[in-house]
Coordinates of C-alpha atoms and ligand atoms in Angstrom, one line a residue:
Chain A
M1 CA 2.1 -3.2 26.0
T2 CA 4.8 -1.0 24.8
A3 CA 4.2 2.0 27.2
I4 CA 5.1 -0.8 30.1
G5 CA 8.3 -2.0 27.6
E6 CA 9.3 1.5 27.2
K7 CA 9.0 1.9 31.0
T8 CA 11.1 -1.5 31.9
V9 CA 13.6 -0.6 29.4
S10 CA 14.2 3.0 31.0
N11 CA 14.6 1.9 34.4
K12 CA 17.4 -0.2 32.9
S13 CA 19.3 2.6 31.6
E14 CA 18.7 4.5 34.8
S15 CA 20.1 1.8 36.9
T16 CA 23.0 1.1 35.0
A17 CA 24.1 4.9 35.2
E18 CA 23.5 5.0 38.9
V19 CA 26.0 1.7 38.9
V20 CA 28.5 3.5 36.5
G21 CA 27.7 6.8 38.0
V22 CA 27.0 8.7 35.2
S23 CA 25.6 11.7 36.6
P24 CA 25.0 14.3 34.2
K25 CA 24.1 12.3 31.7
R26 CA 21.4 11.2 34.5
G27 CA 20.3 14.8 35.0
I28 CA 19.5 15.5 31.0
E29 CA 17.4 12.2 31.1
R30 CA 15.3 13.6 34.4
R31 CA 15.0 16.8 32.5
G32 CA 13.6 15.3 29.5
Q33 CA 11.3 13.0 31.6
I34 CA 9.8 16.3 33.3
I35 CA 9.8 18.4 30.1
T36 CA 7.9 16.0 28.2
G37 CA 5.7 15.0 31.0
L38 CA 4.4 18.1 31.6
C39 CA 3.7 18.4 27.9
V40 CA 1.6 15.2 28.3
T41 CA -0.3 17.2 31.5
L42 CA -0.9 19.9 29.3
V43 CA -2.7 18.4 26.3
V44 CA -4.9 15.7 29.1
V45 CA -5.6 18.8 31.4
L46 CA -6.6 20.9 28.0
V47 CA -8.6 17.9 26.6
V48 CA -10.0 17.0 30.3
T49 CA -11.2 20.7 30.7
L50 CA -13.0 21.3 27.2
I51 CA -14.6 17.9 27.6
F52 CA -16.0 18.9 31.1
M53 CA -16.8 22.5 30.1
V54 CA -19.2 21.2 27.3
C55 CA -20.5 19.2 29.0
S56 CA -21.3 20.7 32.0
R57 CA -22.4 23.9 30.0
G58 CA -24.2 21.4 27.4
L59 CA -26.4 19.6 30.6
A60 CA -27.7 23.0 31.8
T61 CA -30.0 22.8 29.5
F62 CA -31.1 19.4 30.8
T63 CA -30.7 20.6 34.2
K64 CA -30.7 24.0 35.4
D65 CA -33.6 25.2 32.3
G66 CA -35.1 22.0 33.0
I67 CA -35.8 20.9 29.1
P68 CA -36.9 17.5 29.2
L69 CA -34.6 15.3 26.9
G70 CA -37.3 14.5 24.7
S71 CA -38.3 17.4 23.7
F72 CA -34.6 18.3 22.9
F73 CA -33.7 14.7 20.9
G74 CA -37.1 14.4 19.7
G75 CA -38.6 17.8 19.5
T76 CA -38.8 19.0 15.2
T77 CA -39.3 23.1 15.9
W78 CA -35.9 25.0 16.4
N79 CA -37.4 28.1 18.0
P80 CA -35.3 29.2 22.0
H81 CA -37.1 32.0 21.8
Q82 CA -40.5 31.1 22.3
N83 CA -42.6 28.3 24.3
G84 CA -44.4 25.6 22.8
A85 CA -48.2 25.1 23.4
D86 CA -47.1 23.1 26.5
G87 CA -45.1 26.0 27.9
V88 CA -41.8 24.4 26.9
P89 CA -39.3 26.7 24.7
L90 CA -39.3 25.2 21.3
V91 CA -35.9 23.8 21.4
G92 CA -35.9 20.4 18.8
A93 CA -32.6 19.7 18.0
L94 CA -33.9 16.9 15.8
P95 CA -34.0 18.9 12.5
M96 CA -30.1 19.6 13.1
I97 CA -29.1 15.9 14.3
V98 CA -31.2 14.9 10.9
G99 CA -29.6 17.2 8.9
S100 CA -26.3 16.6 10.1
F101 CA -26.3 12.9 9.7
S102 CA -28.1 13.0 6.3
V103 CA -24.9 15.4 4.7
T104 CA -22.2 13.3 6.8
L105 CA -23.8 9.7 5.2
L106 CA -25.0 11.3 1.6
S107 CA -21.4 13.0 1.4
C108 CA -19.5 9.6 1.9
L109 CA -21.6 7.3 -0.3
I110 CA -20.8 10.6 -3.0
A111 CA -17.0 10.1 -1.9
L112 CA -16.5 6.5 -1.8
P113 CA -17.0 4.9 -5.0
F114 CA -14.2 7.7 -6.5
A115 CA -11.7 7.4 -3.0
L116 CA -12.1 3.2 -3.9
G117 CA -12.1 3.3 -7.4
A118 CA -9.0 6.4 -7.3
S119 CA -6.9 4.1 -4.8
I120 CA -7.5 0.9 -6.7
F121 CA -6.1 2.9 -9.5
V122 CA -2.9 4.0 -8.2
V123 CA -2.1 1.2 -6.3
E124 CA -3.0 -1.5 -8.1
I125 CA -2.9 -0.3 -11.7
A126 CA -0.3 2.0 -11.8
P127 CA 1.9 2.0 -9.1
G128 CA 4.2 4.3 -10.3
F129 CA 2.1 7.4 -11.5
G130 CA 0.4 6.7 -8.1
S131 CA 3.6 7.5 -5.9
K132 CA 5.4 9.7 -7.7
I133 CA 2.1 12.4 -8.6
F134 CA -1.1 11.1 -7.0
R135 CA -0.2 10.4 -3.7
P136 CA 1.5 14.0 -2.9
L137 CA -1.2 15.4 -5.0
T138 CA -4.2 14.1 -2.7
E139 CA -1.6 15.0 0.4
V140 CA -2.1 18.9 -1.2
L141 CA -5.9 18.6 -1.5
V142 CA -6.3 17.3 2.1
G143 CA -4.8 20.7 3.3
I144 CA -7.0 22.6 1.3
P145 CA -9.5 25.2 3.8
S146 CA -13.2 24.7 3.9
V147 CA -14.2 28.1 3.0
V148 CA -12.6 27.3 -1.1
F149 CA -14.6 24.4 -0.8
G150 CA -17.7 26.4 0.5
L151 CA -16.9 29.1 -2.5
V152 CA -16.8 26.9 -5.0
G153 CA -20.1 25.5 -4.2
L154 CA -22.1 29.1 -3.6
G155 CA -20.4 29.7 -7.2
I156 CA -20.8 26.7 -9.1
I157 CA -23.2 23.6 -7.2
V158 CA -25.7 25.9 -5.9
P159 CA -26.6 27.5 -9.5
W160 CA -26.4 24.4 -11.1
M161 CA -28.8 22.7 -8.3
R162 CA -31.4 25.7 -9.1
G163 CA -30.9 25.6 -12.5
L164 CA -31.5 21.6 -12.4
V165 CA -34.6 20.9 -9.9
G166 CA -35.4 24.5 -9.1
G167 CA -35.9 26.7 -5.6
T168 CA -33.1 28.1 -4.1
G169 CA -30.3 25.3 -4.9
Y170 CA -29.6 25.4 -1.4
G171 CA -29.9 22.2 0.5
I172 CA -28.9 18.7 1.8
L173 CA -27.9 17.6 -1.7
S174 CA -25.5 20.7 -2.5
A175 CA -24.3 20.5 0.9
S176 CA -23.6 16.9 0.8
I177 CA -21.5 17.5 -2.9
V178 CA -19.2 20.3 -1.6
L179 CA -18.7 17.9 1.7
A180 CA -17.7 14.9 -0.7
F181 CA -15.5 16.7 -2.2
M182 CA -13.8 18.0 0.7
I183 CA -13.5 14.9 2.1
L184 CA -12.6 13.0 -1.0
P185 CA -8.9 12.9 -0.7
T186 CA -9.4 12.4 3.0
I187 CA -10.9 9.3 2.2
T188 CA -8.5 8.3 -1.0
S189 CA -5.3 9.0 1.0
L190 CA -6.2 6.8 3.7
S191 CA -7.4 4.0 1.4
T192 CA -4.6 4.3 -0.5
D193 CA -2.8 4.0 2.3
A194 CA -4.6 0.7 3.0
L195 CA -4.5 -0.9 0.0
A196 CA -0.8 -0.2 -0.3
A197 CA 0.0 -2.2 3.3
V198 CA -1.6 -5.1 1.7
P199 CA 1.4 -7.4 1.6
N200 CA 2.4 -8.8 -1.7
S201 CA 2.7 -12.4 -0.6
Y202 CA -1.2 -12.3 -0.8
R203 CA -1.0 -11.2 -4.7
D204 CA 1.4 -13.3 -5.5
G205 CA -0.7 -16.0 -3.8
S206 CA -4.1 -14.7 -6.2
Y207 CA -2.1 -14.7 -9.3
G208 CA -0.1 -17.8 -8.6
L209 CA -3.5 -19.4 -8.6
G210 CA -4.4 -18.3 -12.1
C211 CA -6.6 -15.3 -11.2
T212 CA -6.9 -12.1 -12.7
R213 CA -5.9 -8.9 -11.6
W214 CA -9.6 -7.7 -10.8
Q215 CA -10.5 -11.4 -9.3
T216 CA -7.1 -10.8 -6.8
I217 CA -8.0 -7.0 -5.9
V218 CA -11.8 -8.2 -5.6
G219 CA -10.9 -11.8 -3.6
V220 CA -8.3 -10.5 -1.4
V221 CA -6.8 -7.1 -2.1
L222 CA -9.7 -5.4 -0.7
P223 CA -11.0 -7.8 2.0
S224 CA -7.6 -7.5 3.6
A225 CA -7.6 -4.0 3.1
L226 CA -11.2 -3.6 5.3
P227 CA -10.1 -2.3 8.5
G228 CA -7.7 0.0 6.6
I229 CA -10.9 1.6 3.9
L230 CA -13.7 1.5 7.2
T231 CA -10.9 3.7 9.1
A232 CA -10.7 5.8 5.9
I233 CA -15.0 6.0 6.0
I234 CA -15.3 7.0 9.3
M235 CA -12.4 9.9 9.3
G236 CA -14.0 11.2 6.0
M237 CA -17.4 11.1 7.9
S238 CA -15.9 12.3 11.0
R239 CA -14.5 15.5 9.2
A240 CA -18.0 16.0 7.3
F241 CA -19.7 15.7 10.7
G242 CA -17.9 18.3 11.7
E243 CA -17.4 20.9 9.0
A244 CA -19.3 24.1 9.2
L245 CA -18.2 26.4 7.2
A246 CA -18.5 25.0 3.6
V247 CA -21.4 23.5 5.0
Q248 CA -23.7 26.6 6.5
M249 CA -22.5 28.4 3.2
V250 CA -24.8 26.4 1.3
I251 CA -27.3 24.2 3.1
G252 CA -30.0 26.9 3.3
N253 CA -29.9 27.4 6.9
A254 CA -33.5 27.2 7.6
A255 CA -33.7 25.3 11.2
Q256 CA -36.8 23.0 9.8
M257 CA -37.0 19.0 9.5
P258 CA -35.8 18.7 5.7
Q259 CA -38.2 17.9 3.7
G260 CA -36.2 16.8 1.0
L261 CA -32.6 16.7 -1.0
F262 CA -33.8 20.3 -2.3
T263 CA -34.9 22.4 0.2
P264 CA -32.7 24.5 2.9
A265 CA -32.1 22.7 5.8
S266 CA -29.1 23.2 8.5
T267 CA -26.8 20.9 10.7
L268 CA -25.4 21.2 14.1
T269 CA -22.9 22.8 13.1
S270 CA -24.3 25.2 10.6
V271 CA -26.7 26.6 13.9
L272 CA -23.8 26.8 16.0
T273 CA -21.6 29.2 14.2
M274 CA -24.9 31.4 12.9
G275 CA -26.0 31.7 16.8
M276 CA -23.5 31.6 19.0
G277 CA -22.1 35.0 18.8
N278 CA -26.1 36.3 19.2
E279 CA -27.3 34.8 22.6
A280 CA -25.9 35.9 26.1
M281 CA -24.0 33.4 28.1
G282 CA -26.2 31.7 30.7
T283 CA -29.7 32.2 28.9
L284 CA -31.3 29.3 27.6
P285 CA -30.5 29.9 23.9
N286 CA -26.8 29.8 25.0
D287 CA -27.4 26.7 26.6
V288 CA -29.2 24.7 24.2
L289 CA -26.3 26.0 21.6
W290 CA -24.0 24.2 24.4
A291 CA -26.1 20.8 24.3
L292 CA -25.8 21.3 20.7
A293 CA -21.9 21.2 20.8
M294 CA -22.2 18.6 23.0
V295 CA -23.7 16.0 20.7
L296 CA -21.1 17.2 18.3
L297 CA -18.4 16.1 20.7
I298 CA -19.9 13.0 21.7
M299 CA -20.5 11.9 18.1
S300 CA -17.0 12.8 17.7
L301 CA -16.0 10.4 20.4
V302 CA -17.6 7.8 19.1
F303 CA -16.0 8.0 15.7
I304 CA -12.6 7.7 17.1
L305 CA -14.4 4.9 19.3
I306 CA -15.2 3.1 16.0
V307 CA -12.0 3.8 14.3
H308 CA -9.9 2.4 17.2
L309 CA -12.2 -1.1 17.6
I310 CA -11.5 -1.6 13.9
G311 CA -8.0 -0.9 14.3
R312 CA -7.7 -3.5 17.3
K313 CA -9.4 -5.6 15.3
G314 CA -7.4 -5.7 12.4
A315 CA -4.5 -6.0 14.5
A316 CA -6.1 -9.1 16.1
K317 CA -6.7 -10.9 12.5
N318 CA -2.9 -10.0 11.8
D319 CA -1.5 -11.6 14.2
Chain B
M1 CA -3.3 -35.4 -14.3
A2 CA 0.4 -34.9 -13.8
E3 CA 2.0 -33.2 -16.9
S4 CA 5.4 -33.0 -17.8
M5 CA 7.2 -29.5 -18.1
S6 CA 10.3 -28.8 -20.6
V7 CA 12.3 -25.7 -21.0
K8 CA 14.7 -25.4 -24.0
D9 CA 17.5 -22.7 -25.4
L10 CA 16.0 -20.5 -22.0
N11 CA 17.6 -17.0 -21.5
L12 CA 16.3 -14.9 -18.9
Y13 CA 17.0 -11.1 -18.2
Y14 CA 16.5 -8.7 -15.6
G15 CA 16.8 -5.3 -17.7
D16 CA 20.8 -5.5 -19.0
H17 CA 21.2 -8.6 -16.3
Q18 CA 21.3 -12.3 -17.5
A19 CA 20.2 -14.4 -14.7
L20 CA 19.7 -17.9 -16.8
K21 CA 21.6 -19.1 -20.0
D22 CA 20.6 -21.7 -22.1
I23 CA 18.4 -23.9 -19.9
T24 CA 17.5 -26.9 -21.5
L25 CA 15.8 -29.6 -18.9
D26 CA 13.1 -32.0 -18.8
M27 CA 11.1 -31.9 -16.1
P28 CA 9.5 -35.5 -16.2
A29 CA 5.5 -35.9 -15.2
G30 CA 4.4 -37.8 -11.9
K31 CA 8.1 -37.4 -10.4
V32 CA 9.3 -34.6 -8.5
T33 CA 12.2 -32.9 -9.7
A34 CA 14.8 -31.0 -7.6
F35 CA 16.8 -27.8 -8.2
I36 CA 19.6 -26.9 -5.9
G37 CA 22.8 -24.2 -6.1
P38 CA 24.1 -21.5 -4.2
S39 CA 22.4 -18.3 -3.6
G40 CA 21.6 -16.0 -6.3
C41 CA 21.7 -19.3 -9.5
G42 CA 18.7 -18.3 -10.8
K43 CA 16.5 -21.2 -9.5
S44 CA 13.4 -19.1 -8.3
T45 CA 13.9 -17.5 -11.7
L46 CA 13.4 -20.5 -13.4
L47 CA 10.7 -21.8 -11.5
R48 CA 8.8 -18.5 -11.9
C49 CA 9.4 -18.9 -16.0
L50 CA 7.2 -22.1 -15.2
N51 CA 4.3 -20.0 -14.5
R52 CA 4.9 -17.2 -15.9
M53 CA 5.0 -15.5 -12.4
N54 CA 7.8 -13.7 -14.2
D55 CA 4.9 -11.9 -16.6
R56 CA 4.6 -9.9 -13.6
I57 CA 7.9 -8.3 -13.1
E58 CA 9.3 -5.5 -14.7
G59 CA 11.9 -5.5 -16.9
C60 CA 12.0 -9.2 -17.1
R61 CA 12.4 -10.7 -20.7
V62 CA 12.5 -14.6 -21.6
E63 CA 13.6 -15.9 -24.8
G64 CA 13.0 -19.9 -25.6
T65 CA 10.4 -22.3 -24.9
V66 CA 9.0 -23.6 -22.0
K67 CA 6.5 -26.6 -22.6
L68 CA 4.1 -27.7 -20.6
G69 CA 3.1 -30.9 -22.3
D70 CA 3.7 -30.2 -26.0
T71 CA 2.4 -26.5 -25.6
D72 CA 4.3 -23.9 -25.4
V73 CA 3.6 -21.5 -22.3
Y74 CA 4.5 -18.2 -24.1
E75 CA 2.8 -18.9 -27.7
N76 CA 0.4 -20.5 -26.7
Y77 CA -1.5 -20.3 -23.3
D78 CA -3.6 -17.8 -21.7
V79 CA -1.7 -16.8 -18.8
Y80 CA -4.7 -17.6 -16.4
E81 CA -5.4 -21.0 -17.5
L82 CA -1.4 -21.8 -17.5
R83 CA -1.1 -20.6 -14.0
R84 CA -4.0 -23.1 -12.7
R85 CA -2.9 -25.8 -14.8
V86 CA 0.8 -24.9 -13.1
G87 CA 0.1 -24.2 -8.9
M88 CA 2.6 -22.7 -6.9
V89 CA 3.5 -23.0 -3.4
F90 CA 5.8 -19.9 -1.8
Q91 CA 8.5 -20.3 0.5
K92 CA 6.7 -17.9 3.3
P93 CA 3.6 -19.4 3.9
N94 CA 0.9 -17.1 2.5
P95 CA -2.6 -18.0 3.7
F96 CA -5.1 -15.1 2.7
P97 CA -6.5 -13.1 5.5
L98 CA -9.5 -15.0 5.0
S99 CA -11.3 -18.2 6.7
I100 CA -9.3 -21.4 6.0
Y101 CA -12.7 -22.8 3.7
D102 CA -12.5 -19.5 2.0
N103 CA -8.7 -20.2 1.3
V104 CA -9.1 -23.6 -0.5
A105 CA -12.2 -22.7 -2.1
Y106 CA -10.3 -19.6 -3.5
G107 CA -9.3 -21.1 -6.9
P108 CA -12.3 -23.4 -7.5
R109 CA -14.5 -20.3 -7.0
H110 CA -12.5 -18.3 -9.9
H111 CA -12.2 -21.1 -12.2
G112 CA -15.6 -21.9 -12.5
K113 CA -19.3 -22.0 -10.6
P114 CA -19.4 -24.4 -8.4
S115 CA -21.9 -25.6 -5.6
K116 CA -22.0 -25.5 -1.9
A117 CA -21.9 -29.0 -2.5
E118 CA -18.8 -29.6 -4.7
L119 CA -17.2 -26.6 -2.6
D120 CA -17.6 -28.6 0.6
Q121 CA -16.3 -31.8 -1.2
I122 CA -13.2 -30.7 -2.4
V123 CA -12.3 -28.5 0.5
E124 CA -12.6 -31.4 2.5
T125 CA -10.8 -33.7 0.0
T126 CA -7.6 -31.5 -0.2
L127 CA -7.7 -30.7 3.5
T128 CA -7.4 -34.5 3.7
D129 CA -4.7 -34.9 1.7
V130 CA -2.6 -32.7 3.3
G131 CA -3.1 -33.9 6.5
L132 CA -4.9 -31.3 7.6
W133 CA -8.6 -32.0 7.6
D134 CA -8.7 -33.3 11.1
E135 CA -6.7 -30.8 12.4
V136 CA -9.3 -28.4 10.8
K137 CA -12.5 -29.1 10.9
D138 CA -13.7 -28.0 13.6
K139 CA -12.5 -24.5 12.7
L140 CA -12.8 -23.9 8.7
D141 CA -14.5 -20.6 9.8
H142 CA -11.2 -19.2 11.3
S143 CA -9.0 -17.1 9.9
G144 CA -6.3 -19.0 7.8
L145 CA -4.0 -16.3 9.5
S146 CA -4.4 -18.4 13.3
L147 CA -3.0 -21.0 11.7
S148 CA 0.8 -22.2 12.8
G149 CA 3.4 -22.3 10.3
G150 CA 3.8 -25.4 9.1
Q151 CA -0.2 -25.8 9.2
A152 CA 0.0 -22.6 7.1
Q153 CA 2.2 -23.7 4.5
R154 CA 0.1 -27.3 4.0
L155 CA -3.0 -25.3 3.7
C156 CA -1.1 -23.1 1.3
I157 CA -0.2 -26.6 -0.6
A158 CA -4.4 -27.1 -0.4
R159 CA -5.0 -23.7 -1.6
A160 CA -2.7 -24.6 -5.0
L161 CA -4.2 -28.6 -5.1
A162 CA -7.6 -27.6 -4.9
V163 CA -7.9 -26.4 -8.9
N164 CA -6.5 -29.8 -9.4
P165 CA -3.4 -28.4 -11.1
G166 CA -0.9 -30.7 -13.4
V167 CA 2.3 -29.6 -11.9
L168 CA 2.6 -28.1 -8.8
L169 CA 5.9 -25.6 -8.4
M170 CA 7.3 -25.2 -4.3
D171 CA 9.7 -22.8 -3.6
E172 CA 11.9 -23.8 -0.9
P173 CA 8.1 -24.6 1.1
T174 CA 10.0 -26.0 4.5
S175 CA 13.0 -23.2 4.9
A176 CA 10.4 -21.5 7.0
L177 CA 9.6 -24.4 8.9
D178 CA 10.7 -26.9 11.9
P179 CA 11.6 -30.1 11.5
I180 CA 8.9 -31.7 11.9
S181 CA 6.5 -29.8 9.8
T182 CA 9.3 -30.2 7.4
G183 CA 8.9 -34.0 7.4
L184 CA 4.9 -33.3 6.8
V185 CA 5.8 -31.0 3.6
E186 CA 8.2 -33.2 2.6
E187 CA 5.9 -36.8 2.3
L188 CA 3.1 -34.4 1.0
A189 CA 5.4 -33.8 -1.7
V190 CA 6.0 -37.0 -3.0
K191 CA 2.7 -37.8 -2.4
V192 CA 1.1 -35.8 -4.4
A193 CA 3.7 -36.1 -7.5
K194 CA 2.2 -38.8 -8.8
E195 CA -1.2 -36.9 -9.5
H196 CA 0.6 -33.3 -9.4
T197 CA 4.0 -33.2 -11.1
V198 CA 6.6 -31.6 -8.0
I199 CA 9.1 -28.9 -8.9
I200 CA 11.0 -27.7 -6.1
V201 CA 13.7 -25.6 -5.1
T202 CA 15.5 -26.8 -2.3
H203 CA 18.6 -25.3 0.0
N204 CA 18.4 -28.3 1.7
M205 CA 20.6 -31.3 -0.1
Q206 CA 19.2 -34.4 2.5
Q207 CA 15.6 -32.8 1.4
A208 CA 16.8 -33.0 -2.5
T209 CA 18.3 -36.6 -2.0
R210 CA 15.1 -37.6 0.4
I211 CA 12.5 -36.8 -1.9
S212 CA 12.9 -35.9 -5.5
T213 CA 14.0 -38.6 -8.5
K214 CA 15.5 -36.4 -11.1
C215 CA 17.9 -32.9 -9.6
A216 CA 19.1 -30.1 -11.4
F217 CA 22.4 -28.3 -10.1
F218 CA 22.8 -24.6 -11.0
Y219 CA 25.2 -22.1 -10.9
L220 CA 25.7 -18.7 -11.3
G221 CA 22.7 -18.9 -14.4
E222 CA 23.5 -22.0 -15.6
L223 CA 22.5 -25.6 -15.1
V224 CA 25.6 -27.7 -14.3
E225 CA 24.6 -30.5 -14.6
A226 CA 20.5 -32.9 -14.2
A227 CA 20.5 -36.6 -14.0
P228 CA 18.3 -38.7 -11.5
T229 CA 19.2 -37.6 -8.0
A230 CA 21.0 -40.9 -6.6
Q231 CA 23.4 -40.6 -10.1
L232 CA 23.9 -37.1 -9.2
F233 CA 25.1 -37.0 -6.1
S234 CA 27.2 -40.2 -6.1
T235 CA 28.9 -39.6 -9.3
P236 CA 28.3 -36.4 -10.3
K237 CA 30.0 -35.7 -13.4
D238 CA 31.3 -31.8 -13.3
K239 CA 33.7 -30.5 -10.7
R240 CA 31.6 -27.4 -9.7
T241 CA 28.8 -30.3 -9.1
E242 CA 31.2 -32.0 -6.6
D243 CA 32.5 -29.0 -5.3
Y244 CA 28.7 -28.2 -4.2
L245 CA 27.7 -31.2 -3.2
T246 CA 31.2 -31.8 -0.9
G247 CA 30.6 -28.2 0.8
R248 CA 33.4 -26.4 -0.8
F249 CA 31.4 -23.6 -1.8
G250 CA 27.9 -22.4 -1.4
Ligands
ATP1 N1 13.1 -9.4 -9.9 C1 14.3 -9.2 -9.5 N2 14.5 -8.1 -10.4 C2 16.2 -7.2 -10.8 N3 17.0 -9.3 -10.5 C3 16.3 -10.3 -10.0 C4 15.1 -10.0 -9.5 N4 14.8 -11.5 -9.1 C5 15.7 -12.3 -8.9 N5 17.1 -11.2 -9.6 C6 18.7 -11.6 -9.8 O1 18.6 -12.8 -10.3 C7 19.8 -14.1 -10.0 C8 19.1 -15.0 -9.6 O2 18.0 -14.7 -8.7 P1 16.7 -15.6 -7.9 O3 15.9 -15.0 -7.2 O4 16.4 -16.8 -9.0 O5 18.6 -16.7 -7.3 P2 17.9 -18.1 -6.4 O6 18.6 -19.3 -7.3 O7 16.2 -18.2 -6.3 O8 18.7 -17.5 -5.2 P3 17.9 -17.6 -3.7 O9 18.4 -19.2 -3.3 O10 19.1 -16.9 -3.0 O11 16.5 -18.0 -4.0 C9 20.2 -13.2 -8.9 O12 21.1 -12.6 -9.3 C10 19.2 -11.8 -8.6 O13 19.9 -10.7 -7.6
MG2 MG1 15.2 -18.0 -4.7

């Protein structure tokens, strides 16, 4: 809609320039359009090539190497250098897929109550503290490199786990806790924005009916902010899903079906970062890694798609 | 049951700025009382004292007494119970982004544990009272935001009436509406006043004459004159009232 609107506006200004005959201005306009247009083209080309490259390499696993889809998505043994009993290489990606989804969901479950609680506090209860101290702080936290979280996990959470439940201390729960710390600022900051965007007239309406602050928060503020909060959750999930380094440092990297929360496991990203440097281009072990990357890419596209759908629905609701 | 309200020697400060000066005024039960006066004279401020919405404004200080019936609202009332009994309708229609049904059911749900049947009953009667039932009975699950401005304002009135308040405060409830919707809301104000005393702020003097029994004129934070509406408009006692009514300032 806006794109069309802008276009008509620029056409109009061009035609008036023609009428009045201010040619230098028109030249600048032209050059500006060309330069910005080139930038757009570059971005589009990059994105398309990236997707194309990952997909073509990834698909080679199934086309060139002839791995059945079932044994990739359903197989539970990951050892690309060996063949199974049926002669098909052992490239079952299910352990990593399960690993990725477990740490993603679990880290969100851990982070969400804290993120929501914090954003309710700073928007509804202490707005001054929220805007002056807390919001800038979370924005700083969002920018902390993931390796820092990994180190903290390695130094504190893994030993702590080991003391608590025994074993190595590495595993899905350790990874989820580290990821929860990492995505906490993202979810907090986005859901704070969502709550702050709720019009005050809704709060007035609720207080005017004799509702308390908590009734108001639960009754109108949270429902109105729901699309924004969902977006915050998805953004957190997509960050957790794509994180490689911090996870790899604490999950234990055992490419096996997760046995529980406390045993070493692996994720799509951790297997990728561990393996990519070691396999020769064009070989099967390399191709399956690209297939894993393709799964990652598709999942992140799905996350973005969900965010857009929520945004569209939220916008329709507020019309 | 319609209840009366009164304020006595009311002074209100926003920080250092005194917005209301020594206001003393009775608002009779079961009638429509209108507040008129130029912009910034403190009409909304006084209205917000009546259900203590001013409590939410930082730096706002109130001296004097405000009574609902015979009870001091600042001394002897739980603020939430007060606001249930003194409802409020705002200048800009502000339906919640919930379904039409949930908008009306919002108050009753938070002030008790009504059964589904009781809620259905409350929703139907209040929506009928505001003349919205026929328009929305087939789409009670649609968002309150899907209504037109006039419908939305009547929904907000229904939402306020659903908890059966003794008094209904309305702050320029028609200033964002078209003439037809304005007429509907005016009729509604007169109709509901018998059961729920109406206190209305308006910029429209015709509106004040059409619907109110008593009218109070404010100027720069002072109550200049309060009288039965017909009397105030025909024989104003104060020069400032006369000037305002004849459009010499405002
Ligand atoms: N939240 C607030 N904080 C500080 N000052 C305020 C606040 N609300 C109102 N005031 C001041 O109090 C005075 C009265 O304002 P009020 O909104 O009650 O006027 P009004 O008569 O309702 O005007 P209008 O007809 O424009 O709505 C004004 O001088 C205004 O600037
Ligand atoms: Mg006002």
